PDB file of C-alpha atoms in Angstrom:
ATOM      1  CA  UNK A   1      64.432 -20.850 -36.780  1.00 38.00           C
ATOM      2  CA  UNK A   2      67.357 -22.956 -37.172  1.00 47.00           C
ATOM      3  CA  UNK A   3      66.142 -25.439 -39.464  1.00 55.00           C
ATOM      4  CA  UNK A   4      65.665 -29.264 -38.064  1.00 60.00           C
ATOM      5  CA  UNK A   5      68.642 -31.909 -39.349  1.00 73.00           C
ATOM      6  CA  UNK A   6      68.402 -34.585 -36.546  1.00 91.00           C
ATOM      7  CA  UNK A   7      65.239 -36.508 -38.061  1.00 94.00           C
ATOM      8  CA  UNK A   8      65.696 -39.925 -39.260  1.00 96.00           C
ATOM      9  CA  UNK A   9      63.221 -39.073 -42.504  1.00 95.00           C
ATOM     10  CA  UNK A  10      65.495 -36.843 -45.222  1.00 95.00           C
ATOM     11  CA  UNK A  11      64.419 -36.034 -48.926  1.00 96.00           C
ATOM     12  CA  UNK A  12      64.786 -39.228 -50.613  1.00 97.00           C
ATOM     13  CA  UNK A  13      67.349 -39.119 -53.904  1.00 96.00           C
ATOM     14  CA  UNK A  14      66.456 -39.491 -56.821  1.00 96.00           C
ATOM     15  CA  UNK A  15      62.951 -38.790 -55.976  1.00 98.00           C
ATOM     16  CA  UNK A  16      60.297 -39.726 -58.821  1.00 98.00           C
ATOM     17  CA  UNK A  17      57.009 -38.365 -57.952  1.00 98.00           C
ATOM     18  CA  UNK A  18      55.113 -40.532 -60.768  1.00 98.00           C
ATOM     19  CA  UNK A  19      57.116 -43.615 -60.237  1.00 98.00           C
ATOM     20  CA  UNK A  20      55.999 -43.522 -56.741  1.00 98.00           C
ATOM     21  CA  UNK A  21      52.571 -43.422 -57.450  1.00 98.00           C
ATOM     22  CA  UNK A  22      52.553 -45.700 -60.379  1.00 98.00           C
ATOM     23  CA  UNK A  23      54.368 -48.143 -57.549  1.00 98.00           C
ATOM     24  CA  UNK A  24      51.762 -47.311 -55.035  1.00 98.00           C
ATOM     25  CA  UNK A  25      48.368 -47.820 -57.620  1.00 98.00           C
ATOM     26  CA  UNK A  26      49.872 -51.362 -58.453  1.00 97.00           C
ATOM     27  CA  UNK A  27      50.056 -51.972 -55.098  1.00 97.00           C
ATOM     28  CA  UNK A  28      46.405 -51.554 -54.149  1.00 97.00           C
ATOM     29  CA  UNK A  29      44.930 -52.516 -57.374  1.00 94.00           C
ATOM     30  CA  UNK A  30      42.880 -55.661 -58.009  1.00 84.00           C
ATOM     31  CA  UNK A  31      43.020 -58.599 -55.477  1.00 83.00           C
ATOM     32  CA  UNK A  32      44.940 -58.151 -52.300  1.00 89.00           C
ATOM     33  CA  UNK A  33      47.350 -55.100 -51.178  1.00 95.00           C
ATOM     34  CA  UNK A  34      51.163 -55.494 -51.561  1.00 96.00           C
ATOM     35  CA  UNK A  35      51.665 -53.497 -47.746  1.00 97.00           C
ATOM     36  CA  UNK A  36      55.294 -53.692 -48.154  1.00 97.00           C
ATOM     37  CA  UNK A  37      55.629 -51.628 -51.053  1.00 98.00           C
ATOM     38  CA  UNK A  38      53.689 -49.181 -49.600  1.00 98.00           C
ATOM     39  CA  UNK A  39      55.234 -49.008 -46.368  1.00 97.00           C
ATOM     40  CA  UNK A  40      58.583 -48.736 -48.101  1.00 97.00           C
ATOM     41  CA  UNK A  41      57.729 -45.696 -50.117  1.00 98.00           C
ATOM     42  CA  UNK A  42      56.159 -43.916 -47.525  1.00 98.00           C
ATOM     43  CA  UNK A  43      58.259 -44.194 -44.703  1.00 98.00           C
ATOM     44  CA  UNK A  44      61.272 -43.313 -46.878  1.00 97.00           C
ATOM     45  CA  UNK A  45      60.163 -40.212 -48.355  1.00 98.00           C
ATOM     46  CA  UNK A  46      59.765 -37.121 -46.994  1.00 97.00           C
ATOM     47  CA  UNK A  47      56.435 -35.200 -45.789  1.00 97.00           C
ATOM     48  CA  UNK A  48      56.358 -32.743 -48.890  1.00 97.00           C
ATOM     49  CA  UNK A  49      57.579 -35.572 -51.015  1.00 98.00           C
ATOM     50  CA  UNK A  50      54.549 -37.852 -49.775  1.00 98.00           C
ATOM     51  CA  UNK A  51      52.553 -34.864 -50.894  1.00 98.00           C
ATOM     52  CA  UNK A  52      54.023 -34.680 -54.638  1.00 98.00           C
ATOM     53  CA  UNK A  53      52.958 -38.478 -54.539  1.00 98.00           C
ATOM     54  CA  UNK A  54      49.623 -37.545 -53.491  1.00 98.00           C
ATOM     55  CA  UNK A  55      49.421 -34.745 -56.122  1.00 98.00           C
ATOM     56  CA  UNK A  56      50.885 -37.311 -59.096  1.00 98.00           C
ATOM     57  CA  UNK A  57      48.491 -40.141 -57.818  1.00 98.00           C
ATOM     58  CA  UNK A  58      45.680 -38.018 -58.538  1.00 98.00           C
ATOM     59  CA  UNK A  59      46.840 -36.447 -61.689  1.00 98.00           C
ATOM     60  CA  UNK A  60      47.472 -40.180 -63.110  1.00 98.00           C
ATOM     61  CA  UNK A  61      44.583 -42.022 -62.393  1.00 98.00           C
ATOM     62  CA  UNK A  62      41.975 -39.439 -60.469  1.00 98.00           C
ATOM     63  CA  UNK A  63      41.921 -40.994 -57.583  1.00 98.00           C
ATOM     64  CA  UNK A  64      42.945 -39.925 -53.851  1.00 98.00           C
ATOM     65  CA  UNK A  65      45.823 -41.809 -52.451  1.00 98.00           C
ATOM     66  CA  UNK A  66      44.424 -41.021 -48.751  1.00 98.00           C
ATOM     67  CA  UNK A  67      41.109 -42.557 -49.490  1.00 98.00           C
ATOM     68  CA  UNK A  68      42.443 -45.742 -51.269  1.00 98.00           C
ATOM     69  CA  UNK A  69      45.117 -46.270 -48.517  1.00 98.00           C
ATOM     70  CA  UNK A  70      41.895 -46.214 -45.891  1.00 97.00           C
ATOM     71  CA  UNK A  71      39.994 -48.504 -48.022  1.00 96.00           C
ATOM     72  CA  UNK A  72      42.650 -50.836 -48.536  1.00 96.00           C
ATOM     73  CA  UNK A  73      44.492 -50.758 -45.017  1.00 97.00           C
ATOM     74  CA  UNK A  74      43.113 -51.585 -41.563  1.00 96.00           C
ATOM     75  CA  UNK A  75      44.151 -50.832 -38.025  1.00 97.00           C
ATOM     76  CA  UNK A  76      46.707 -49.239 -36.191  1.00 98.00           C
ATOM     77  CA  UNK A  77      48.766 -49.880 -39.665  1.00 98.00           C
ATOM     78  CA  UNK A  78      46.288 -47.582 -41.596  1.00 98.00           C
ATOM     79  CA  UNK A  79      46.501 -44.865 -38.829  1.00 98.00           C
ATOM     80  CA  UNK A  80      50.202 -44.629 -39.381  1.00 98.00           C
ATOM     81  CA  UNK A  81      50.429 -44.886 -43.026  1.00 98.00           C
ATOM     82  CA  UNK A  82      47.678 -41.930 -43.043  1.00 98.00           C
ATOM     83  CA  UNK A  83      49.375 -40.291 -40.378  1.00 97.00           C
ATOM     84  CA  UNK A  84      52.440 -39.866 -43.042  1.00 98.00           C
ATOM     85  CA  UNK A  85      50.176 -38.963 -45.645  1.00 98.00           C
ATOM     86  CA  UNK A  86      49.219 -35.707 -43.136  1.00 96.00           C
ATOM     87  CA  UNK A  87      50.805 -32.378 -44.112  1.00 93.00           C
ATOM     88  CA  UNK A  88      53.594 -31.750 -42.093  1.00 89.00           C
ATOM     89  CA  UNK A  89      51.775 -27.747 -41.536  1.00 87.00           C
ATOM     90  CA  UNK A  90      48.947 -29.292 -40.472  1.00 95.00           C
ATOM     91  CA  UNK A  91      49.496 -32.307 -38.284  1.00 96.00           C
ATOM     92  CA  UNK A  92      49.463 -30.517 -35.034  1.00 96.00           C
ATOM     93  CA  UNK A  93      45.915 -28.727 -35.689  1.00 97.00           C
ATOM     94  CA  UNK A  94      44.375 -31.909 -36.876  1.00 96.00           C
ATOM     95  CA  UNK A  95      45.710 -33.723 -33.447  1.00 96.00           C
ATOM     96  CA  UNK A  96      44.197 -30.875 -31.577  1.00 97.00           C
ATOM     97  CA  UNK A  97      41.306 -30.761 -33.206  1.00 96.00           C
ATOM     98  CA  UNK A  98      40.618 -34.439 -32.322  1.00 94.00           C
ATOM     99  CA  UNK A  99      41.839 -33.777 -28.737  1.00 95.00           C
ATOM    100  CA  UNK A 100      38.962 -31.311 -28.150  1.00 93.00           C
ATOM    101  CA  UNK A 101      36.387 -32.918 -30.428  1.00 82.00           C
ATOM    102  CA  UNK A 102      33.343 -34.934 -29.180  1.00 71.00           C
ATOM    103  CA  UNK A 103      32.738 -36.311 -25.417  1.00 71.00           C
ATOM    104  CA  UNK A 104      35.689 -35.876 -23.148  1.00 77.00           C
ATOM    105  CA  UNK A 105      38.844 -33.752 -24.072  1.00 86.00           C
ATOM    106  CA  UNK A 106      41.948 -35.631 -24.491  1.00 93.00           C
ATOM    107  CA  UNK A 107      44.199 -33.433 -22.154  1.00 95.00           C
ATOM    108  CA  UNK A 108      47.055 -35.898 -22.976  1.00 96.00           C
ATOM    109  CA  UNK A 109      47.320 -34.553 -26.323  1.00 97.00           C
ATOM    110  CA  UNK A 110      46.946 -30.784 -25.773  1.00 97.00           C
ATOM    111  CA  UNK A 111      49.483 -31.232 -22.804  1.00 98.00           C
ATOM    112  CA  UNK A 112      51.980 -32.628 -25.233  1.00 98.00           C
ATOM    113  CA  UNK A 113      51.652 -30.372 -28.065  1.00 97.00           C
ATOM    114  CA  UNK A 114      51.466 -27.279 -26.436  1.00 98.00           C
ATOM    115  CA  UNK A 115      54.205 -27.597 -24.043  1.00 98.00           C
ATOM    116  CA  UNK A 116      56.815 -28.760 -26.502  1.00 97.00           C
ATOM    117  CA  UNK A 117      56.049 -26.706 -29.646  1.00 97.00           C
ATOM    118  CA  UNK A 118      58.409 -23.685 -30.085  1.00 95.00           C
ATOM    119  CA  UNK A 119      56.219 -20.200 -30.346  1.00 96.00           C
ATOM    120  CA  UNK A 120      56.842 -20.092 -33.801  1.00 95.00           C
ATOM    121  CA  UNK A 121      55.243 -23.656 -34.320  1.00 95.00           C
ATOM    122  CA  UNK A 122      52.081 -22.689 -32.133  1.00 96.00           C
ATOM    123  CA  UNK A 123      51.976 -19.436 -33.974  1.00 96.00           C
ATOM    124  CA  UNK A 124      51.511 -21.527 -37.283  1.00 96.00           C
ATOM    125  CA  UNK A 125      48.923 -24.111 -35.567  1.00 97.00           C
ATOM    126  CA  UNK A 126      46.709 -21.221 -34.334  1.00 97.00           C
ATOM    127  CA  UNK A 127      46.650 -19.665 -37.708  1.00 97.00           C
ATOM    128  CA  UNK A 128      46.090 -23.267 -39.766  1.00 97.00           C
ATOM    129  CA  UNK A 129      43.490 -23.991 -37.113  1.00 98.00           C
ATOM    130  CA  UNK A 130      41.535 -21.169 -38.248  1.00 98.00           C
ATOM    131  CA  UNK A 131      42.246 -21.517 -42.052  1.00 97.00           C
ATOM    132  CA  UNK A 132      41.533 -25.118 -42.114  1.00 96.00           C
ATOM    133  CA  UNK A 133      38.529 -25.750 -39.154  1.00 96.00           C
ATOM    134  CA  UNK A 134      37.283 -21.778 -39.206  1.00 97.00           C
ATOM    135  CA  UNK A 135      37.449 -21.603 -35.608  1.00 97.00           C
ATOM    136  CA  UNK A 136      39.673 -20.683 -33.213  1.00 97.00           C
ATOM    137  CA  UNK A 137      41.917 -22.451 -31.141  1.00 97.00           C
ATOM    138  CA  UNK A 138      42.056 -20.769 -27.898  1.00 97.00           C
ATOM    139  CA  UNK A 139      38.155 -20.582 -27.569  1.00 97.00           C
ATOM    140  CA  UNK A 140      37.921 -24.522 -28.410  1.00 96.00           C
ATOM    141  CA  UNK A 141      40.421 -25.275 -25.866  1.00 96.00           C
ATOM    142  CA  UNK A 142      39.015 -22.779 -23.415  1.00 96.00           C
ATOM    143  CA  UNK A 143      35.296 -23.922 -23.951  1.00 94.00           C
ATOM    144  CA  UNK A 144      36.944 -27.602 -23.099  1.00 93.00           C
ATOM    145  CA  UNK A 145      39.102 -27.123 -20.128  1.00 94.00           C
ATOM    146  CA  UNK A 146      38.764 -25.436 -16.935  1.00 94.00           C
ATOM    147  CA  UNK A 147      40.934 -23.658 -13.522  1.00 95.00           C
ATOM    148  CA  UNK A 148      44.306 -23.550 -13.752  1.00 96.00           C
ATOM    149  CA  UNK A 149      44.982 -26.085 -16.288  1.00 97.00           C
ATOM    150  CA  UNK A 150      42.808 -24.009 -18.534  1.00 97.00           C
ATOM    151  CA  UNK A 151      45.162 -21.020 -17.649  1.00 97.00           C
ATOM    152  CA  UNK A 152      48.043 -22.143 -18.343  1.00 98.00           C
ATOM    153  CA  UNK A 153      47.361 -23.569 -21.540  1.00 98.00           C
ATOM    154  CA  UNK A 154      46.199 -20.116 -22.619  1.00 98.00           C
ATOM    155  CA  UNK A 155      49.321 -18.644 -21.872  1.00 98.00           C
ATOM    156  CA  UNK A 156      51.358 -21.137 -23.723  1.00 98.00           C
ATOM    157  CA  UNK A 157      49.029 -20.651 -26.715  1.00 97.00           C
ATOM    158  CA  UNK A 158      49.815 -16.994 -26.473  1.00 97.00           C
ATOM    159  CA  UNK A 159      53.078 -17.956 -27.981  1.00 96.00           C
ATOM    160  CA  UNK A 160      54.765 -14.790 -26.564  1.00 95.00           C
ATOM    161  CA  UNK A 161      57.600 -16.568 -24.539  1.00 96.00           C
ATOM    162  CA  UNK A 162      60.308 -14.514 -24.197  1.00 95.00           C
ATOM    163  CA  UNK A 163      63.258 -14.944 -26.993  1.00 94.00           C
ATOM    164  CA  UNK A 164      66.613 -16.181 -25.424  1.00 93.00           C
ATOM    165  CA  UNK A 165      69.008 -13.713 -24.998  1.00 91.00           C
ATOM    166  CA  UNK A 166      71.131 -12.224 -22.219  1.00 92.00           C
ATOM    167  CA  UNK A 167      70.339 -14.128 -18.707  1.00 95.00           C
ATOM    168  CA  UNK A 168      69.592 -11.573 -15.896  1.00 96.00           C
ATOM    169  CA  UNK A 169      71.062 -12.821 -12.865  1.00 96.00           C
ATOM    170  CA  UNK A 170      69.073 -10.751 -10.639  1.00 97.00           C
ATOM    171  CA  UNK A 171      65.856 -11.538 -12.466  1.00 97.00           C
ATOM    172  CA  UNK A 172      66.997 -15.448 -11.993  1.00 98.00           C
ATOM    173  CA  UNK A 173      67.212 -14.948  -8.593  1.00 97.00           C
ATOM    174  CA  UNK A 174      63.740 -13.268  -7.904  1.00 97.00           C
ATOM    175  CA  UNK A 175      62.140 -16.051 -10.394  1.00 97.00           C
ATOM    176  CA  UNK A 176      63.572 -18.671  -8.198  1.00 97.00           C
ATOM    177  CA  UNK A 177      62.804 -16.735  -4.705  1.00 96.00           C
ATOM    178  CA  UNK A 178      59.284 -16.243  -5.990  1.00 95.00           C
ATOM    179  CA  UNK A 179      58.550 -20.027  -6.907  1.00 95.00           C
ATOM    180  CA  UNK A 180      60.292 -21.040  -3.499  1.00 93.00           C
ATOM    181  CA  UNK A 181      57.691 -18.826  -1.881  1.00 91.00           C
ATOM    182  CA  UNK A 182      54.983 -20.022  -4.163  1.00 91.00           C
ATOM    183  CA  UNK A 183      54.835 -23.762  -3.772  1.00 86.00           C
ATOM    184  CA  UNK A 184      57.312 -25.050  -0.966  1.00 76.00           C
ATOM    185  CA  UNK A 185      57.083 -22.045   1.823  1.00 73.00           C
ATOM    186  CA  UNK A 186      53.401 -21.328   1.484  1.00 69.00           C
ATOM    187  CA  UNK A 187      50.725 -23.128   2.802  1.00 64.00           C
ATOM    188  CA  UNK A 188      48.744 -24.043  -0.237  1.00 66.00           C
ATOM    189  CA  UNK A 189      50.132 -23.109  -3.761  1.00 75.00           C
ATOM    190  CA  UNK A 190      49.960 -20.286  -5.469  1.00 89.00           C
ATOM    191  CA  UNK A 191      49.726 -21.811  -8.963  1.00 91.00           C
ATOM    192  CA  UNK A 192      49.578 -18.571 -10.774  1.00 93.00           C
ATOM    193  CA  UNK A 193      53.254 -17.679 -10.175  1.00 94.00           C
ATOM    194  CA  UNK A 194      54.456 -21.084 -11.543  1.00 95.00           C
ATOM    195  CA  UNK A 195      52.290 -20.154 -14.586  1.00 96.00           C
ATOM    196  CA  UNK A 196      53.507 -17.226 -15.487  1.00 96.00           C
ATOM    197  CA  UNK A 197      57.070 -17.789 -14.958  1.00 97.00           C
ATOM    198  CA  UNK A 198      57.006 -21.337 -16.461  1.00 97.00           C
ATOM    199  CA  UNK A 199      54.695 -20.149 -19.281  1.00 97.00           C
ATOM    200  CA  UNK A 200      56.523 -16.803 -20.539  1.00 97.00           C
ATOM    201  CA  UNK A 201      60.345 -16.931 -19.391  1.00 97.00           C
ATOM    202  CA  UNK A 202      63.038 -17.390 -21.772  1.00 97.00           C
ATOM    203  CA  UNK A 203      64.053 -21.234 -22.110  1.00 97.00           C
ATOM    204  CA  UNK A 204      67.808 -20.054 -21.115  1.00 97.00           C
ATOM    205  CA  UNK A 205      66.539 -17.910 -18.571  1.00 98.00           C
ATOM    206  CA  UNK A 206      64.574 -20.826 -16.888  1.00 98.00           C
ATOM    207  CA  UNK A 207      67.200 -23.419 -17.214  1.00 98.00           C
ATOM    208  CA  UNK A 208      69.003 -21.024 -14.828  1.00 98.00           C
ATOM    209  CA  UNK A 209      66.084 -20.624 -12.908  1.00 98.00           C
ATOM    210  CA  UNK A 210      65.735 -24.358 -12.203  1.00 98.00           C
ATOM    211  CA  UNK A 211      69.797 -24.441 -10.954  1.00 98.00           C
ATOM    212  CA  UNK A 212      68.735 -21.635  -8.292  1.00 97.00           C
ATOM    213  CA  UNK A 213      65.776 -23.178  -7.619  1.00 97.00           C
ATOM    214  CA  UNK A 214      67.629 -26.604  -6.500  1.00 97.00           C
ATOM    215  CA  UNK A 215      70.663 -24.242  -4.711  1.00 97.00           C
ATOM    216  CA  UNK A 216      67.785 -22.088  -2.873  1.00 96.00           C
ATOM    217  CA  UNK A 217      65.372 -24.939  -1.769  1.00 94.00           C
ATOM    218  CA  UNK A 218      67.190 -28.384  -1.844  1.00 95.00           C
ATOM    219  CA  UNK A 219      64.748 -29.575  -4.423  1.00 94.00           C
ATOM    220  CA  UNK A 220      64.266 -29.991  -8.264  1.00 96.00           C
ATOM    221  CA  UNK A 221      61.650 -27.900  -9.219  1.00 96.00           C
ATOM    222  CA  UNK A 222      59.869 -31.448 -10.731  1.00 97.00           C
ATOM    223  CA  UNK A 223      59.561 -32.421  -7.039  1.00 95.00           C
ATOM    224  CA  UNK A 224      58.155 -29.077  -6.027  1.00 94.00           C
ATOM    225  CA  UNK A 225      55.138 -29.678  -8.879  1.00 94.00           C
ATOM    226  CA  UNK A 226      54.825 -33.286  -8.093  1.00 94.00           C
ATOM    227  CA  UNK A 227      54.349 -32.489  -4.300  1.00 92.00           C
ATOM    228  CA  UNK A 228      52.261 -29.255  -4.472  1.00 90.00           C
ATOM    229  CA  UNK A 229      50.022 -29.704  -7.440  1.00 91.00           C
ATOM    230  CA  UNK A 230      47.806 -32.567  -8.987  1.00 93.00           C
ATOM    231  CA  UNK A 231      45.643 -33.919 -11.991  1.00 95.00           C
ATOM    232  CA  UNK A 232      45.913 -31.820 -15.341  1.00 96.00           C
ATOM    233  CA  UNK A 233      47.860 -29.138 -14.232  1.00 96.00           C
ATOM    234  CA  UNK A 234      50.566 -31.244 -12.842  1.00 96.00           C
ATOM    235  CA  UNK A 235      51.096 -33.155 -15.942  1.00 97.00           C
ATOM    236  CA  UNK A 236      51.315 -29.877 -17.794  1.00 98.00           C
ATOM    237  CA  UNK A 237      53.655 -27.858 -15.322  1.00 98.00           C
ATOM    238  CA  UNK A 238      55.841 -31.406 -15.494  1.00 98.00           C
ATOM    239  CA  UNK A 239      55.898 -31.616 -19.212  1.00 98.00           C
ATOM    240  CA  UNK A 240      56.760 -27.536 -19.747  1.00 98.00           C
ATOM    241  CA  UNK A 241      59.790 -27.892 -17.414  1.00 98.00           C
ATOM    242  CA  UNK A 242      61.262 -31.495 -19.249  1.00 98.00           C
ATOM    243  CA  UNK A 243      60.686 -29.659 -22.414  1.00 98.00           C
ATOM    244  CA  UNK A 244      62.245 -26.511 -21.415  1.00 98.00           C
ATOM    245  CA  UNK A 245      65.166 -28.837 -20.185  1.00 97.00           C
ATOM    246  CA  UNK A 246      65.374 -30.913 -23.424  1.00 97.00           C
ATOM    247  CA  UNK A 247      62.515 -31.614 -25.589  1.00 97.00           C
ATOM    248  CA  UNK A 248      64.197 -34.904 -26.790  1.00 97.00           C
ATOM    249  CA  UNK A 249      64.249 -35.981 -23.433  1.00 97.00           C
ATOM    250  CA  UNK A 250      60.783 -35.169 -23.176  1.00 98.00           C
ATOM    251  CA  UNK A 251      59.979 -37.301 -26.109  1.00 98.00           C
ATOM    252  CA  UNK A 252      61.881 -40.039 -25.310  1.00 98.00           C
ATOM    253  CA  UNK A 253      60.344 -40.381 -21.899  1.00 98.00           C
ATOM    254  CA  UNK A 254      56.957 -40.115 -23.794  1.00 98.00           C
ATOM    255  CA  UNK A 255      57.598 -42.798 -26.304  1.00 98.00           C
ATOM    256  CA  UNK A 256      58.898 -44.895 -23.103  1.00 97.00           C
ATOM    257  CA  UNK A 257      56.039 -44.763 -21.346  1.00 97.00           C
ATOM    258  CA  UNK A 258      53.710 -45.200 -24.583  1.00 97.00           C
ATOM    259  CA  UNK A 259      55.426 -48.762 -24.292  1.00 97.00           C
ATOM    260  CA  UNK A 260      56.496 -49.346 -21.179  1.00 93.00           C
ATOM    261  CA  UNK A 261      54.322 -52.008 -19.104  1.00 83.00           C
ATOM    262  CA  UNK A 262      50.940 -53.845 -20.343  1.00 82.00           C
ATOM    263  CA  UNK A 263      49.541 -52.547 -23.358  1.00 88.00           C
ATOM    264  CA  UNK A 264      50.798 -49.844 -25.719  1.00 94.00           C
ATOM    265  CA  UNK A 265      49.687 -46.594 -26.009  1.00 96.00           C
ATOM    266  CA  UNK A 266      49.634 -46.467 -29.973  1.00 97.00           C
ATOM    267  CA  UNK A 267      48.098 -43.191 -30.516  1.00 96.00           C
ATOM    268  CA  UNK A 268      51.046 -41.344 -29.048  1.00 97.00           C
ATOM    269  CA  UNK A 269      53.627 -43.905 -30.430  1.00 98.00           C
ATOM    270  CA  UNK A 270      52.236 -42.959 -34.129  1.00 98.00           C
ATOM    271  CA  UNK A 271      51.713 -38.889 -32.942  1.00 97.00           C
ATOM    272  CA  UNK A 272      55.582 -38.624 -31.938  1.00 98.00           C
ATOM    273  CA  UNK A 273      57.224 -41.057 -34.401  1.00 98.00           C
ATOM    274  CA  UNK A 274      55.474 -39.422 -37.169  1.00 98.00           C
ATOM    275  CA  UNK A 275      55.606 -35.763 -35.595  1.00 97.00           C
ATOM    276  CA  UNK A 276      59.323 -35.833 -34.670  1.00 97.00           C
ATOM    277  CA  UNK A 277      60.406 -38.167 -38.005  1.00 97.00           C
ATOM    278  CA  UNK A 278      62.019 -35.027 -39.834  1.00 96.00           C
ATOM    279  CA  UNK A 279      62.996 -32.933 -36.672  1.00 95.00           C
ATOM    280  CA  UNK A 280      64.947 -34.587 -33.605  1.00 96.00           C
ATOM    281  CA  UNK A 281      64.157 -37.946 -33.541  1.00 97.00           C
ATOM    282  CA  UNK A 282      68.046 -39.188 -33.825  1.00 96.00           C
ATOM    283  CA  UNK A 283      68.454 -36.654 -30.506  1.00 96.00           C
ATOM    284  CA  UNK A 284      65.090 -38.777 -29.123  1.00 97.00           C
ATOM    285  CA  UNK A 285      67.007 -41.834 -29.538  1.00 97.00           C
ATOM    286  CA  UNK A 286      70.447 -41.002 -27.728  1.00 96.00           C
ATOM    287  CA  UNK A 287      68.297 -39.754 -24.918  1.00 96.00           C
ATOM    288  CA  UNK A 288      66.304 -42.833 -24.603  1.00 96.00           C
ATOM    289  CA  UNK A 289      69.353 -44.624 -24.501  1.00 96.00           C
ATOM    290  CA  UNK A 290      70.626 -42.163 -21.875  1.00 96.00           C
ATOM    291  CA  UNK A 291      67.836 -41.881 -19.876  1.00 97.00           C
ATOM    292  CA  UNK A 292      66.162 -45.377 -19.633  1.00 96.00           C
ATOM    293  CA  UNK A 293      69.243 -47.494 -21.033  1.00 96.00           C
ATOM    294  CA  UNK A 294      66.685 -48.702 -23.887  1.00 94.00           C
ATOM    295  CA  UNK A 295      67.127 -48.847 -27.289  1.00 96.00           C
ATOM    296  CA  UNK A 296      63.913 -47.144 -29.118  1.00 97.00           C
ATOM    297  CA  UNK A 297      64.713 -49.637 -31.955  1.00 97.00           C
ATOM    298  CA  UNK A 298      64.128 -52.875 -29.826  1.00 96.00           C
ATOM    299  CA  UNK A 299      61.383 -51.156 -27.613  1.00 96.00           C
ATOM    300  CA  UNK A 300      58.795 -50.789 -31.067  1.00 97.00           C
ATOM    301  CA  UNK A 301      60.324 -54.183 -32.217  1.00 96.00           C
ATOM    302  CA  UNK A 302      59.310 -56.003 -28.986  1.00 95.00           C
ATOM    303  CA  UNK A 303      55.946 -54.044 -28.490  1.00 95.00           C
ATOM    304  CA  UNK A 304      54.330 -54.237 -31.752  1.00 97.00           C
ATOM    305  CA  UNK A 305      53.942 -56.468 -34.824  1.00 96.00           C
ATOM    306  CA  UNK A 306      53.643 -56.946 -38.620  1.00 97.00           C
ATOM    307  CA  UNK A 307      53.381 -54.506 -41.239  1.00 97.00           C
ATOM    308  CA  UNK A 308      53.109 -51.755 -38.628  1.00 98.00           C
ATOM    309  CA  UNK A 309      55.959 -52.821 -36.682  1.00 98.00           C
ATOM    310  CA  UNK A 310      58.241 -52.764 -40.000  1.00 97.00           C
ATOM    311  CA  UNK A 311      56.803 -49.205 -40.575  1.00 98.00           C
ATOM    312  CA  UNK A 312      57.569 -47.790 -37.283  1.00 98.00           C
ATOM    313  CA  UNK A 313      61.381 -49.454 -37.150  1.00 97.00           C
ATOM    314  CA  UNK A 314      61.688 -47.420 -40.681  1.00 97.00           C
ATOM    315  CA  UNK A 315      60.835 -44.724 -39.107  1.00 97.00           C
ATOM    316  CA  UNK A 316      63.140 -45.189 -36.133  1.00 97.00           C
ATOM    317  CA  UNK A 317      65.849 -45.760 -38.379  1.00 93.00           C
ATOM    318  CA  UNK A 318      69.014 -47.517 -36.487  1.00 84.00           C
ATOM    319  CA  UNK A 319      69.409 -50.006 -33.608  1.00 82.00           C
ATOM    320  CA  UNK A 320      71.295 -48.080 -30.917  1.00 72.00           C
ATOM    321  CA  UNK A 321      72.299 -51.313 -29.379  1.00 65.00           C
TER     322      UNK A 321
END
């Protein structure tokens, strides 16, 4: 898989894990906490460097860095700093575990992660989930979801999407026709056809299918999904289509709506900013500019405050005026 290079957070150089560990200990020792030092260090080191700092912290002081952060910090700022400290490989598995834990399932998190991650990332998530939580992710998800929404989640979890290769125009035409007949032309929708085609065909194939669908039906596929389905299934189908078209555009939209209007969906804001900071946050900023005529930096500035805001702005990087 191509290495991600469109993140805002890069490896810090020259890096000295011990010096960082000492600075963090000093920032949390005694009366009062020096939040500025904490946020500056943690937002400017990449995830693997943060793990080295945590290891140095334990070696030098016999203390757990994350436990110390939890006891010294509070609220959204604490959540953000602790999220930054979570090893990257476990981040998604942890988010999914919490989305299906206890009363009520957080369908938004299931949708966001399963629709946007690559097959390779999904296979890794399943493996980590099993190692860390000694549970099968698919079993957990099927236990908490139902209907066509559950079916599409299971299809995505198989991580068997066709790899990108030469696109067969005959099959493109066929899939577009099948979707047209399953949706617009049918009394009642044949959801299963949407699930199979959107859940298993390659990205390049589906992009052609969406174009062909528009030609055949006169509608964007999103319009049909909007009209013909509802609830969690609709949201998941739309997320899959958007991610096939462009993952950064999907996240730009996710971030935009996490801050638009009254109140902020801080859980989503933190999850996306942390999980994409080393992957494609630069592209997400561009898409935000292009599709919403907004600067991510300015939206964060307007919607958040204090150390929480400072840390998010550092993760965001520059301002796209």
